[in-house]
Amino acid sequence: MTTNADEPRTTPRRRSPAGAAVLRQDVTEAIRAAVFEELAAVGYARMSIEGIARRAGVGKTAVYRRWRSKLHLVLDIVSALAVQGLPAPDTGSLEGDLRLLYEVTSRALRHPVASQVIPDLQAEAARNPEIAEALQKALREGQDGVATGIVTAAVQRGELRQDIDRDLALDLISGPLYWRSVVIRGPKPPKGYLDALTRATAGALKAL
């Protein structure tokens, strides 16, 4: 009979099964959630496996079964963001797609966890090339995948030129809101800001 490898801390320890250990998905997800909470609370430098395990309600061994260090744990979590990405807007118009993207992105970047974790990881990325690579992949590929879809759909509808500069277009779409929310960490956009940003971005894209 196969037993679960991850046992609550209050459960008496059992002998490990002879075959490969079974890693419970609910425990894995609890650890992932705890990583974001711990990063937001204490930052990467002060984050520890002990603190993560305590927040997740598991023992340290449950964390080490999945990741061999906090660096590899954070790299895995951040890299997963690139795969998840943002929902692709499909409103039928360039301005509609941009407006929906900005609404979703603005809310995501204002989330308390994201507003603490992203700047902290950016600072750590300046000292750690592995974190820099993973963070760039998560932020750029996740956002650019959606932005590329918006540009492609607009080209197919005839709203944008076939030979549009794709790289510049992606910078125009992704740059302003990221700058405001993450770099200068401004307050919640004032009323009408996202509408104005949508019109300005659409106009700039059509001028390329």
PDB file of C-alpha atoms in Angstrom, residues 76-86 133-143 145:
ATOM      1  CA  ASP A  76      10.047  27.746  -9.963  1.00  0.00           C
ATOM      2  CA  ILE A  77       7.221  29.931  -8.668  1.00  0.00           C
ATOM      3  CA  VAL A  78       8.241  32.967 -10.715  1.00  0.00           C
ATOM      4  CA  SER A  79       8.803  30.925 -13.878  1.00  0.00           C
ATOM      5  CA  ALA A  80       5.310  29.454 -13.540  1.00  0.00           C
ATOM      6  CA  LEU A  81       3.859  32.947 -13.889  1.00  0.00           C
ATOM      7  CA  ALA A  82       5.088  33.114 -17.462  1.00  0.00           C
ATOM      8  CA  VAL A  83       3.143  29.967 -18.295  1.00  0.00           C
ATOM      9  CA  GLN A  84      -0.068  31.132 -16.638  1.00  0.00           C
ATOM     10  CA  GLY A  85       0.000  34.606 -18.206  1.00  0.00           C
ATOM     11  CA  LEU A  86      -3.017  36.873 -18.455  1.00  0.00           C
ATOM     12  CA  GLU A 133      16.316  35.592 -15.940  1.00  0.00           C
ATOM     13  CA  ALA A 134      13.267  34.008 -14.316  1.00  0.00           C
ATOM     14  CA  LEU A 135      11.696  37.369 -13.472  1.00  0.00           C
ATOM     15  CA  GLN A 136      12.240  38.698 -16.973  1.00  0.00           C
ATOM     16  CA  LYS A 137      10.655  35.567 -18.416  1.00  0.00           C
ATOM     17  CA  ALA A 138       7.644  35.803 -16.112  1.00  0.00           C
ATOM     18  CA  LEU A 139       6.984  39.498 -16.600  1.00  0.00           C
ATOM     19  CA  ARG A 140       7.865  39.854 -20.269  1.00  0.00           C
ATOM     20  CA  GLU A 141       6.568  36.604 -21.715  1.00  0.00           C
ATOM     21  CA  GLY A 142       3.384  36.646 -19.669  1.00  0.00           C
ATOM     22  CA  GLN A 143       2.494  40.187 -20.741  1.00  0.00           C
ATOM     23  CA  GLY A 145       2.023  36.845 -25.103  1.00  0.00           C
TER      24      GLY A 145
END
